[in-house]
Amino acid sequence: MRQPIRPTAIWRWGHIPRARYEVASSRRFAAVTEGSRLYDVVVIGGGHAGTEASTAAARCGARTALITPSLSDIGVCSCNPSFGGIGKGTMIREIDALDGVCGRIIDEAGVQFKVLNRKKGPAVWGPRAQIDREIYRREMRTEVVGTPGLGVLEGKVADIVTGETSDTGKRRVIGVRLESGEVVGCEKVVITTGTFLGGEVHIGLDVFPSGRMGEAATFGLSKSLKDAGFRLGRLKTGTPPRLDRKTINFSGLEAQLGDQPPTPFSYLNDRVAVRDQLPCYSTHTNPAAHDIIRANLSQSIHIRETVKGPRYCPSLESKVIRFEDKTQHIIWLEPEGFDTDVVYPNGISMTVPASAQEEMLRTIVGLEHVKMLQPGYGVEYDYVDPRNLRSTLETKLISGLYLAGQINGTTGYEEAAAQGIVAGINAGLAAQGKEEMTISRGDGYIGIMIDDLVTKGVSEPYRMFTSRSEYRMSARADNADQRLTAKGRDAGVVGDKRWSHFQALSIEMQELQSLLESAKMSASAWAAKGFRIHQDSPPRSAFDLLRLAGVSTDVLSPHIPSISYFSPRARSRVDIEGVYAPYVEQQKAAISIFERDEQLKLPIDLDYSKIHGLSNEERRVLEVTRPESVGMARRCEGVTPAGALRLLAFVRGAREWERRQAVWAEVGERKRHYAGL
């Protein structure tokens, strides 16, 4: 990412907003010429982050291009054939609430749907789906190609072309240069390269450059980012071997079935496409399998501890090393689709030599004669320290450059897609001179993830859990639309179809809740109807009764016949709202306090050395992170409560100084006015 030389520059005008910038006429740097294609937004990469980013930018009204090495690889699932889970499923719902695409595609491609943690409260439910890889890829490609205002270009990006704004001199994006030499002009760029950025694959002691088995890595962008001043690190992940279904003995294995009826991911859908869901099966490793892994640890370069892997989805090698006392680890045998015999053994990602993998597999019950179609392998790749980002996912160093997905140190399809939609929305809005859209911790899991990334950075691949949320009573998988759809509509990214659907359901829910709240009786009256309620309790409404165990709108319907006029979806949603109503009110108060601190903005170029009382460690952390608000500064690791108070005093002092300056300016203006009379 090289800065153009100012002499012999050509002046050009950008699209909206009108901003003058320079493009150098130098042989060393790419230049945007009259014949170049011009877009508002260019998205690099067609994975989960890239598809959400490009479609979101286009929905905003921005002229968008998705650049990918191959059209056929759009929407490829590199690792597991599944989406969702604890925390992750809520993020997919949040993406859908913003009119994202992956939730609808999952409903089309799913082979099995299951809500995890169903026995617990809805606050920790985890919608999950097994998908057919080929159907998902096909439907996602169709969705992307059919999105108005979005073009797909086949090619590889070698470099980002930057210029300078004439008023501030800050570097800004003006295009991308392809490996072919062609330069594509644009206002904003979103990089979503996944594990391809400086990627290398490990199998045993064999190492070769690749971002995914059989596909080349990207190296030019890594050098460009490093040269531009970004802090880069290395992370690793892995994938298990693929197995031939025809060679597995399922007779002694426990079947894991989907929910009946299956719950869709998208709020637009009442049902999913699949009718006969495919089963998954479970088996386990054993001491003999562990012995084979231990005997081959010296034959795997991937397990070195100098590069961090995912703690919460560890390789089998890591499990054997870290949990020496465990005699078995569960393996989920997951089908990869309807018309394929490929089985994904979830839980045994490994990188020992292929021969050792095959030997280990045949010690496992059900896999005694299994055929391994592809060995498991590890991937090591570059990532950018996410503390280089603003909460919009725009970089602080270069205006108009956004990063999303594993390039920011996360792991998982859901985390990537969630970052993609935020980056795409903001790139699209900014390219048209519109106000940015940020998602806070109080808004949902997407906001929590982004806030964690930009304030704390990562030392290992970041994964979402419900435990990361301090507001999980109010930020649930069932109510993502109530939290985010109106916000997305205000930003112009939610279309008419979804908005009409959302409004109709919201009105129905409000009417049902009002009906239940109006049905208010004494405790003795409710007890006489068979409800278990203390006789000395104050009068309660039917809505209040939903907090009692076993009470739902179905139970209340015989006593309030009008309930039967409402749809099953509205009734189930209001059931959950009733259970959590008092807790949601408490969390709303906590969120309002949180948002008060978020409104105390800090200048991005603040000189922390001038703030008296900060420790050297606090100054170092704040200079690296460059928090956008006092609230964000509080959450930076290394900033003490006392240090946060120093920042708060500084901001309030600066505001008071600005207020006084404004008053004196007004007085001076009045004096000049009267002097001229």
XYZ file of C-alpha atoms in Angstrom:
677
model
C 0.000 0.000 0.000
C 2.390 2.676 -1.243
C 1.899 6.398 -1.077
C 2.054 8.137 -4.464
C 4.714 10.777 -5.107
C 3.185 14.258 -5.133
C 5.102 15.783 -8.092
C 3.679 15.368 -11.623
C 0.292 14.438 -10.131
C -2.943 14.409 -12.097
C -5.964 16.021 -10.411
C -9.201 14.078 -10.605
C -12.594 14.287 -9.013
C -14.045 11.416 -7.011
C -17.669 10.339 -6.949
C -19.892 11.400 -4.009
C -18.774 13.113 -1.817
C -16.813 15.424 -4.117
C -13.266 15.178 -2.814
C -10.216 16.247 -4.744
C -7.266 13.884 -4.667
C -3.947 13.352 -6.414
C -2.895 10.380 -8.516
C 0.813 10.221 -9.175
C 2.131 9.741 -12.694
C 5.040 7.565 -11.651
C 6.335 4.286 -13.001
C 6.719 3.006 -9.431
C 3.071 3.360 -8.501
C -0.244 2.415 -10.025
C -2.294 5.288 -11.390
C -6.001 5.673 -12.023
C -6.462 6.578 -15.681
C -9.419 7.759 -17.711
C -10.059 4.262 -19.065
C -10.223 2.613 -15.627
C -13.467 1.208 -14.331
C -14.713 3.388 -11.481
C -16.698 2.078 -8.520
C -17.745 3.492 -5.186
C -16.694 0.345 -3.301
C -14.404 -2.560 -4.185
C -14.526 -5.689 -2.024
C -11.564 -8.077 -2.199
C -12.498 -11.717 -1.600
C -15.668 -13.756 -2.128
C -15.859 -15.662 1.157
C -18.329 -15.118 3.988
C -17.086 -11.630 4.840
C -16.777 -10.629 1.180
C -20.250 -11.742 0.119
C -21.901 -9.879 2.995
C -19.719 -6.778 2.486
C -20.334 -6.525 -1.258
C -24.091 -7.117 -1.118
C -24.455 -4.707 1.826
C -22.551 -1.937 0.033
C -24.721 -2.434 -3.048
C -27.927 -2.343 -0.957
C -26.785 1.029 0.372
C -26.851 2.321 -3.200
C -23.089 2.257 -3.788
C -21.685 1.080 -7.122
C -19.836 -2.001 -5.941
C -17.399 -4.535 -7.373
C -16.478 -7.868 -5.813
C -13.033 -9.013 -6.936
C -12.358 -12.739 -6.562
C -9.889 -15.129 -8.211
C -12.755 -17.341 -9.370
C -16.477 -16.763 -9.737
C -17.064 -20.435 -8.925
C -15.488 -20.024 -5.464
C -17.939 -17.401 -4.202
C -19.521 -18.699 -1.004
C -17.205 -21.688 -0.569
C -17.189 -23.122 2.971
C -13.501 -23.814 3.594
C -13.916 -25.846 6.758
C -17.029 -27.217 8.461
C -20.355 -27.652 6.613
C -22.337 -25.801 9.300
C -23.349 -22.390 10.601
C -24.426 -21.095 13.984
C -24.117 -22.418 17.508
C -23.880 -20.744 20.900
C -23.416 -16.993 20.306
C -22.614 -17.584 16.656
C -26.236 -18.362 15.756
C -27.311 -15.062 17.304
C -24.865 -13.225 15.046
C -26.344 -14.906 11.959
C -29.764 -13.665 13.113
C -28.322 -10.156 13.556
C -26.884 -10.258 10.039
C -30.303 -11.296 8.764
C -31.971 -8.482 10.723
C -29.783 -6.051 8.731
C -31.058 -7.686 5.512
C -27.890 -9.734 5.084
C -27.857 -12.757 2.822
C -26.355 -15.725 4.693
C -29.400 -16.486 6.869
C -31.659 -16.893 3.841
C -29.069 -19.024 2.030
C -28.680 -21.302 5.076
C -32.451 -21.877 5.078
C -32.182 -22.956 1.424
C -29.088 -25.142 1.849
C -29.627 -26.697 5.296
C -29.649 -30.464 5.714
C -30.280 -30.382 9.475
C -31.450 -27.650 11.885
C -31.083 -27.749 15.647
C -31.340 -25.162 18.436
C -28.561 -25.836 20.951
C -29.127 -25.219 24.681
C -32.876 -25.630 24.182
C -33.232 -26.953 27.751
C -31.933 -23.622 29.063
C -33.463 -20.174 28.696
C -33.841 -18.433 25.293
C -31.052 -15.990 26.233
C -28.479 -18.730 25.564
C -30.195 -20.631 22.752
C -27.895 -21.303 19.822
C -29.543 -21.833 16.416
C -27.360 -24.127 14.281
C -27.636 -25.730 10.853
C -25.728 -28.333 8.883
C -25.620 -27.260 5.237
C -25.101 -28.810 1.830
C -21.847 -27.222 0.656
C -22.738 -27.251 -3.032
C -26.240 -25.856 -2.574
C -24.881 -23.097 -0.324
C -22.183 -22.143 -2.836
C -24.632 -22.228 -5.749
C -27.305 -20.168 -3.991
C -24.793 -17.629 -2.662
C -23.265 -17.191 -6.108
C -26.747 -16.648 -7.566
C -27.531 -14.107 -4.826
C -24.315 -12.142 -5.381
C -24.512 -12.128 -9.177
C -28.161 -11.081 -9.028
C -27.675 -8.176 -6.599
C -28.462 -4.840 -8.310
C -25.499 -2.478 -8.403
C -22.959 -5.248 -7.728
C -20.482 -6.418 -10.348
C -18.143 -9.397 -10.034
C -14.601 -9.167 -11.453
C -12.360 -12.221 -11.705
C -8.779 -11.423 -10.759
C -6.278 -11.086 -7.933
C -5.491 -7.790 -6.227
C -1.773 -7.081 -5.954
C -1.869 -3.672 -4.279
C -4.020 -0.859 -2.953
C -3.596 2.491 -4.721
C -3.601 5.465 -2.364
C -3.548 9.222 -2.761
C -3.768 12.257 -0.505
C -6.664 14.564 0.210
C -5.590 18.100 -0.563
C -6.943 19.638 2.653
C -5.518 17.247 5.313
C -2.785 15.373 3.461
C -4.081 12.092 4.918
C -3.694 9.006 2.776
C -6.881 7.708 1.238
C -7.894 4.906 -1.088
C -8.336 5.702 -4.777
C -8.226 2.228 -6.323
C -6.743 -1.263 -6.471
C -4.151 -2.720 -8.827
C -4.698 -6.243 -10.108
C -1.907 -8.719 -10.780
C -2.700 -8.240 -14.468
C -1.616 -4.606 -14.115
C -5.135 -3.209 -14.505
C -6.106 -0.526 -12.015
C -9.705 -0.371 -10.807
C -10.613 3.060 -9.473
C -12.836 3.307 -6.395
C -13.654 5.408 -3.338
C -13.533 2.650 -0.716
C -11.915 -0.792 -0.436
C -12.915 -3.663 1.863
C -10.265 -6.380 2.277
C -11.720 -9.804 3.186
C -8.901 -12.200 2.304
C -9.581 -14.806 5.035
C -6.678 -17.220 5.533
C -5.226 -16.392 2.102
C -3.150 -13.436 3.371
C 0.359 -14.897 3.497
C -1.245 -18.323 3.957
C 0.674 -21.585 4.166
C -0.702 -25.108 4.571
C 0.884 -27.660 6.935
C 0.571 -31.443 6.702
C 3.127 -33.171 8.904
C 6.464 -31.507 8.128
C 5.341 -30.467 4.639
C 4.735 -26.744 4.174
C 3.504 -25.032 1.018
C 1.956 -21.624 0.269
C -1.823 -21.826 0.132
C -4.864 -20.261 1.762
C -7.029 -23.336 1.275
C -6.161 -26.786 -0.036
C -5.421 -26.463 -3.748
C -5.690 -22.649 -3.900
C -2.885 -20.091 -3.977
C -2.207 -17.648 -1.153
C -1.953 -13.853 -1.458
C 1.381 -12.231 -0.590
C 1.413 -8.783 -2.213
C -1.217 -7.348 0.116
C 0.669 -8.467 3.232
C 3.739 -6.511 2.147
C 1.615 -3.510 1.193
C -0.104 -3.438 4.575
C 3.173 -3.808 6.451
C 4.829 -1.087 4.383
C 1.872 1.193 5.120
C 2.520 0.911 8.860
C -0.001 -1.730 9.904
C 1.011 -4.155 12.652
C 0.768 -7.717 11.331
C 0.910 -11.004 13.221
C 0.480 -14.726 12.500
C -2.367 -17.008 13.563
C -3.257 -20.572 12.674
C -6.274 -22.799 12.262
C -6.931 -26.288 10.997
C -9.434 -28.652 9.443
C -10.036 -32.403 9.893
C -9.667 -35.120 7.258
C -12.625 -35.875 4.981
C -14.077 -39.388 5.051
C -15.949 -41.632 2.618
C -19.457 -42.297 3.949
C -19.644 -45.673 2.177
C -16.775 -46.986 4.328
C -18.238 -45.986 7.723
C -20.127 -48.491 9.896
C -22.964 -46.434 11.397
C -24.740 -49.399 13.012
C -23.123 -49.000 16.422
C -23.114 -45.201 16.476
C -25.583 -42.842 18.145
C -27.694 -40.826 15.696
C -28.165 -37.094 16.312
C -31.386 -35.840 14.713
C -32.568 -32.360 13.855
C -35.450 -30.448 15.464
C -39.007 -31.037 14.305
C -40.114 -28.653 13.018
C -36.819 -26.979 12.061
C -36.396 -23.317 13.037
C -35.363 -21.032 10.135
C -32.467 -18.612 10.479
C -34.077 -15.825 8.466
C -36.888 -13.725 9.897
C -38.374 -13.679 6.398
C -38.948 -17.439 6.404
C -41.629 -19.469 8.170
C -40.067 -22.752 7.019
C -36.834 -24.096 5.552
C -36.320 -25.876 2.240
C -35.376 -29.323 3.581
C -38.166 -31.802 4.282
C -36.257 -34.946 5.304
C -33.339 -33.823 7.454
C -30.118 -35.823 7.393
C -28.862 -37.337 10.673
C -25.436 -36.793 12.190
C -23.673 -39.467 14.234
C -21.344 -39.385 17.214
C -18.339 -41.524 18.082
C -15.215 -40.976 20.202
C -11.458 -41.144 20.145
C -9.720 -43.590 22.491
C -6.333 -44.176 24.186
C -4.991 -46.024 21.139
C -5.824 -43.051 18.920
C -4.163 -40.686 21.397
C -1.005 -42.822 21.460
C -0.692 -42.573 17.673
C -1.036 -38.785 17.853
C 1.575 -38.534 20.652
C 3.998 -40.698 18.687
C 3.767 -38.311 15.721
C 3.877 -34.921 17.471
C 7.470 -34.455 16.348
C 6.282 -34.935 12.774
C 3.955 -31.898 12.780
C 5.297 -28.386 12.288
C 1.856 -26.880 12.939
C 1.763 -27.505 16.701
C 4.592 -25.089 17.510
C 3.493 -22.585 20.157
C 5.088 -19.523 18.548
C 1.886 -19.087 16.528
C -1.465 -19.195 18.348
C -4.358 -21.390 17.241
C -8.024 -21.431 18.290
C -8.335 -22.246 22.002
C -12.039 -23.097 21.779
C -11.820 -25.305 18.688
C -8.433 -26.953 19.234
C -6.747 -29.564 17.095
C -6.644 -33.176 18.242
C -2.913 -32.714 18.918
C -3.715 -29.819 21.273
C -6.406 -31.851 23.055
C -4.027 -34.762 23.614
C -1.322 -32.436 24.984
C -3.573 -30.215 27.132
C -5.936 -32.896 28.483
C -3.629 -35.807 29.208
C -6.058 -37.378 31.679
C -8.947 -37.613 29.180
C -9.338 -41.020 27.572
C -11.733 -39.897 24.825
C -12.904 -36.872 22.838
C -16.193 -36.707 20.963
C -16.332 -36.792 17.170
C -19.406 -35.649 15.239
C -19.766 -37.301 11.848
C -21.500 -34.650 9.747
C -22.738 -35.155 6.163
C -21.497 -32.551 3.687
C -24.650 -32.642 1.576
C -27.504 -34.610 0.031
C -25.724 -35.862 -3.083
C -22.237 -36.556 -1.758
C -20.595 -39.311 0.259
C -18.129 -36.926 1.914
C -18.353 -36.879 5.736
C -16.823 -34.172 7.941
C -15.528 -35.579 11.298
C -16.004 -32.505 13.485
C -13.692 -32.441 16.486
C -10.509 -34.015 15.111
C -8.735 -31.267 13.214
C -5.139 -32.482 12.903
C -1.903 -31.926 11.037
C 0.206 -35.036 11.698
C 1.362 -36.873 8.540
C -1.413 -38.326 6.373
C -0.339 -41.909 7.077
C -0.628 -41.305 10.837
C -4.058 -39.741 10.383
C -5.337 -42.784 8.544
C -3.861 -45.132 11.145
C -5.474 -43.141 13.966
C -8.899 -43.025 12.269
C -9.061 -46.816 12.034
C -8.797 -47.196 15.815
C -12.170 -45.430 16.228
C -15.489 -47.247 16.566
C -17.336 -47.108 13.250
C -14.245 -46.037 11.313
C -12.347 -49.359 11.397
C -12.381 -49.618 7.578
C -12.798 -45.962 6.707
C -11.330 -44.455 3.556
C -9.745 -41.031 4.022
C -10.568 -38.831 1.015
C -8.399 -35.873 2.085
C -6.021 -35.520 5.041
C -6.545 -32.918 7.714
C -4.258 -29.901 7.476
C -3.368 -26.682 9.232
C -3.283 -23.160 7.821
C -1.055 -20.379 9.114
C -1.813 -16.858 7.909
C -1.231 -13.147 8.444
C -3.644 -10.944 10.331
C -3.719 -7.218 11.034
C -3.856 -6.012 14.645
C -7.538 -4.969 14.842
C -6.645 -2.111 17.168
C -5.696 -0.394 13.886
C -9.449 -0.115 13.180
C -12.305 2.187 14.044
C -15.644 0.723 15.138
C -16.846 1.087 11.531
C -13.971 -1.293 10.589
C -12.277 1.485 8.629
C -8.535 1.645 9.245
C -7.125 4.578 11.184
C -4.048 4.842 8.967
C -5.700 5.049 5.541
C -9.058 6.677 4.902
C -11.467 4.547 2.887
C -9.760 1.211 3.654
C -11.845 -1.340 5.595
C -10.880 -4.796 6.899
C -13.274 -7.658 7.690
C -13.018 -11.327 8.633
C -10.018 -13.428 9.580
C -7.689 -10.624 8.546
C -8.789 -9.034 11.849
C -7.853 -12.089 13.918
C -11.228 -13.833 14.190
C -12.174 -17.428 13.445
C -15.435 -18.772 12.054
C -17.866 -18.100 9.214
C -20.254 -16.195 11.468
C -17.670 -13.764 12.840
C -16.424 -13.107 9.298
C -19.894 -12.511 7.857
C -20.799 -10.181 10.736
C -17.715 -8.031 10.157
C -18.366 -8.113 6.424
C -21.843 -6.624 6.676
C -20.653 -3.834 8.993
C -17.670 -2.972 6.786
C -19.780 -3.127 3.619
C -22.530 -0.923 5.024
C -20.087 1.710 6.227
C -17.998 1.668 3.066
C -21.169 2.072 0.984
C -22.516 4.883 3.157
C -19.200 6.745 3.320
C -18.732 6.523 -0.452
C -22.021 8.393 -0.842
C -21.279 10.980 1.836
C -23.823 9.508 4.246
C -23.575 9.087 8.006
C -21.811 5.962 9.258
C -23.620 3.151 11.075
C -22.010 1.677 14.167
C -23.271 -1.228 16.267
C -22.535 -0.879 19.984
C -22.187 -3.511 22.697
C -25.725 -2.687 23.768
C -27.060 -3.372 20.263
C -25.935 -6.972 19.968
C -23.220 -9.565 19.580
C -21.829 -7.970 16.424
C -21.146 -4.819 18.427
C -19.550 -6.821 21.237
C -17.205 -8.590 18.827
C -16.125 -5.394 17.084
C -15.636 -3.569 20.376
C -13.534 -6.448 21.747
C -11.400 -6.450 18.606
C -10.730 -2.710 18.376
C -10.131 -2.174 22.109
C -8.302 -5.349 23.163
C -6.820 -6.770 19.977
C -6.238 -10.528 19.752
C -3.556 -12.940 20.914
C -5.432 -15.985 19.553
C -8.227 -16.443 17.000
C -11.321 -14.649 18.361
C -14.549 -16.636 18.681
C -17.979 -15.454 19.853
C -19.775 -16.883 22.900
C -22.857 -15.719 24.801
C -20.596 -15.287 27.850
C -18.874 -12.348 26.129
C -22.106 -10.330 26.364
C -23.023 -8.355 29.463
C -26.494 -7.819 27.942
C -27.472 -11.335 26.878
C -30.913 -11.128 28.532
C -31.851 -8.413 26.040
C -29.639 -9.463 23.105
C -31.101 -12.854 22.225
C -31.332 -14.921 19.057
C -35.104 -14.442 18.903
C -35.152 -10.614 18.963
C -32.299 -9.530 16.677
C -34.821 -7.890 14.338
C -36.250 -5.765 17.162
C -32.739 -4.595 17.988
C -31.283 -3.958 14.533
C -33.785 -3.849 11.650
C -34.942 -0.270 12.320
C -31.298 0.770 12.658
C -30.535 -0.823 9.301
C -33.570 0.832 7.715
C -32.405 4.257 8.943
C -29.044 3.555 7.319
C -30.760 2.638 4.044
C -29.560 -0.962 3.973
C -32.854 -2.738 4.782
C -35.101 -3.231 1.763
C -38.853 -2.708 1.484
C -39.752 -6.406 1.646
C -37.984 -6.971 4.952
C -39.186 -3.666 6.371
C -42.834 -4.469 5.595
C -42.448 -7.930 7.118
C -40.803 -6.470 10.218
C -43.454 -3.798 10.688
C -46.314 -6.266 10.330
C -44.834 -8.651 12.907
C -43.911 -5.811 15.290
C -47.452 -4.414 15.200
C -48.908 -7.868 15.811
C -46.575 -8.430 18.773
C -47.423 -5.021 20.244
C -51.148 -5.688 19.919
C -50.824 -9.090 21.582
C -48.732 -7.681 24.411
C -51.273 -4.867 24.933
C -54.064 -7.448 25.068
C -52.209 -9.447 27.719
C -51.336 -6.340 29.746
C -54.975 -5.233 29.740
C -56.106 -8.569 31.174
C -55.284 -7.707 34.786
C -56.777 -9.461 37.813
C -56.131 -10.046 41.494
C -53.972 -12.909 42.634
C -56.981 -14.772 44.003
C -58.812 -14.446 40.661
C -55.848 -15.919 38.758
C -55.498 -18.655 41.379
C -59.153 -19.518 40.922
C -58.421 -20.121 37.231
C -55.757 -22.651 38.161
C -52.585 -20.521 38.038
C -50.048 -21.148 40.805
C -49.699 -17.701 42.294
C -49.383 -16.452 45.879
C -52.687 -15.211 47.239
C -51.063 -12.146 48.814
C -49.435 -11.015 45.540
C -50.468 -7.662 44.021
C -52.757 -7.685 40.946
C -51.041 -9.083 37.869
C -51.621 -8.950 34.150
C -51.642 -11.931 31.848
C -48.345 -10.619 30.453
C -46.846 -10.815 33.971
C -47.970 -14.445 34.258
C -45.704 -15.422 31.346
C -42.843 -15.322 33.859
C -44.349 -18.259 35.725
C -42.998 -21.716 34.881
C -45.169 -23.510 32.362
C -47.281 -20.461 31.444
C -47.469 -19.409 27.795
C -49.968 -17.762 25.486
C -51.232 -21.274 24.657
C -52.038 -21.809 28.350
C -53.661 -18.378 28.621
C -55.700 -18.755 25.419
C -58.720 -20.548 27.017
C -59.063 -17.633 29.455
C -58.416 -14.920 26.834
C -59.952 -16.242 23.582
C -58.677 -13.316 21.471
C -55.162 -14.769 21.747
C -56.117 -17.371 19.139
C -56.380 -14.656 16.461
C -52.622 -14.027 16.572
C -50.035 -15.937 14.524
C -47.926 -18.691 16.134
C -44.764 -16.641 15.441
C -46.096 -13.557 17.259
C -47.283 -15.689 20.170
C -43.947 -17.479 20.605
C -42.078 -14.179 20.432
C -44.329 -12.552 23.056
C -43.947 -15.642 25.273
C -40.201 -14.972 25.411
C -40.630 -11.209 25.820
C -42.848 -11.839 28.834
C -40.266 -14.081 30.498
C -37.465 -11.531 30.145
C -39.413 -8.253 30.484
C -38.102 -7.192 33.952
C -34.518 -8.177 33.114
C -34.660 -6.291 29.813
C -35.745 -3.140 31.652
C -32.783 -3.478 34.017
C -30.389 -3.943 31.119
C -31.854 -0.952 29.269
C -30.829 1.188 32.244
C -27.321 -0.313 32.146
C -27.116 0.288 28.386
C -28.112 3.954 28.792
C -25.232 4.442 31.257
C -22.898 2.671 28.826
C -24.034 4.880 25.924
C -23.419 8.021 27.984
C -19.709 7.178 28.126
C -19.730 6.284 24.410
C -20.903 9.804 23.571
C -17.801 11.320 25.187
C -15.662 11.235 22.052
C -11.865 11.315 22.029
C -9.924 12.909 19.143
C -8.256 10.211 17.067
C -4.985 12.225 17.174
C -5.123 12.996 20.911
C -1.683 13.503 22.471
C -1.870 11.290 25.554
C 1.473 12.547 26.843
C -0.278 15.826 27.711
C -2.845 14.192 29.984
C -1.498 14.443 33.517
C -1.704 11.361 35.741
C -1.710 8.575 33.140
C 0.848 5.831 33.738
C 3.387 4.966 31.053
C 1.578 1.648 30.434
C -1.765 3.430 30.044
C -0.244 5.921 27.588
C 1.283 3.071 25.587
C -2.016 1.162 25.383
C -4.011 4.274 24.472
C -1.512 5.332 21.787
C -1.696 1.851 20.201
C -5.480 1.501 20.437
C -6.528 5.128 19.822
C -10.009 4.639 21.381
C -12.858 6.650 19.903
C -14.582 7.432 23.209
C -14.062 7.451 26.973
C -16.244 4.333 27.178
C -14.025 2.520 24.699
C -10.922 3.647 26.604
C -12.331 2.122 29.813
C -12.420 -1.276 28.101
C -8.824 -1.197 26.842
C -6.694 -3.754 28.659
C -4.196 -1.896 30.841
C -6.318 1.211 31.429
C -7.164 1.491 35.133
C -10.335 3.086 36.571
C -8.161 5.999 37.738
C -6.776 6.428 34.226
C -10.292 6.434 32.785
C -11.258 9.180 35.253
C -8.265 11.242 34.080
C -9.514 10.918 30.499
C -13.039 11.843 31.561
C -11.747 14.968 33.323
C -9.706 15.881 30.264
C -12.701 15.541 27.924
C -14.961 17.539 30.211
C -12.273 20.208 30.540
C -11.882 20.359 26.774
C -15.648 20.686 26.343
C -15.764 23.513 28.888
C -12.908 25.281 27.104
C -14.743 24.911 23.773
C -17.934 26.263 25.364
C -16.095 29.314 26.708
C -14.401 29.899 23.384
C -17.794 29.803 21.677
C -19.204 32.320 24.176
C -16.268 34.726 23.656
C -16.580 34.322 19.892
C -20.276 35.223 20.106
C -19.478 38.256 22.301
C -16.838 39.408 19.826
C -19.231 38.985 16.922
C -21.844 41.082 18.696
C -19.296 43.821 19.435
C -18.290 43.948 15.794
C -21.960 44.028 14.775
C -22.810 46.958 17.042
C -19.586 48.793 16.151
C -20.657 48.729 12.538
C -24.042 50.326 13.195
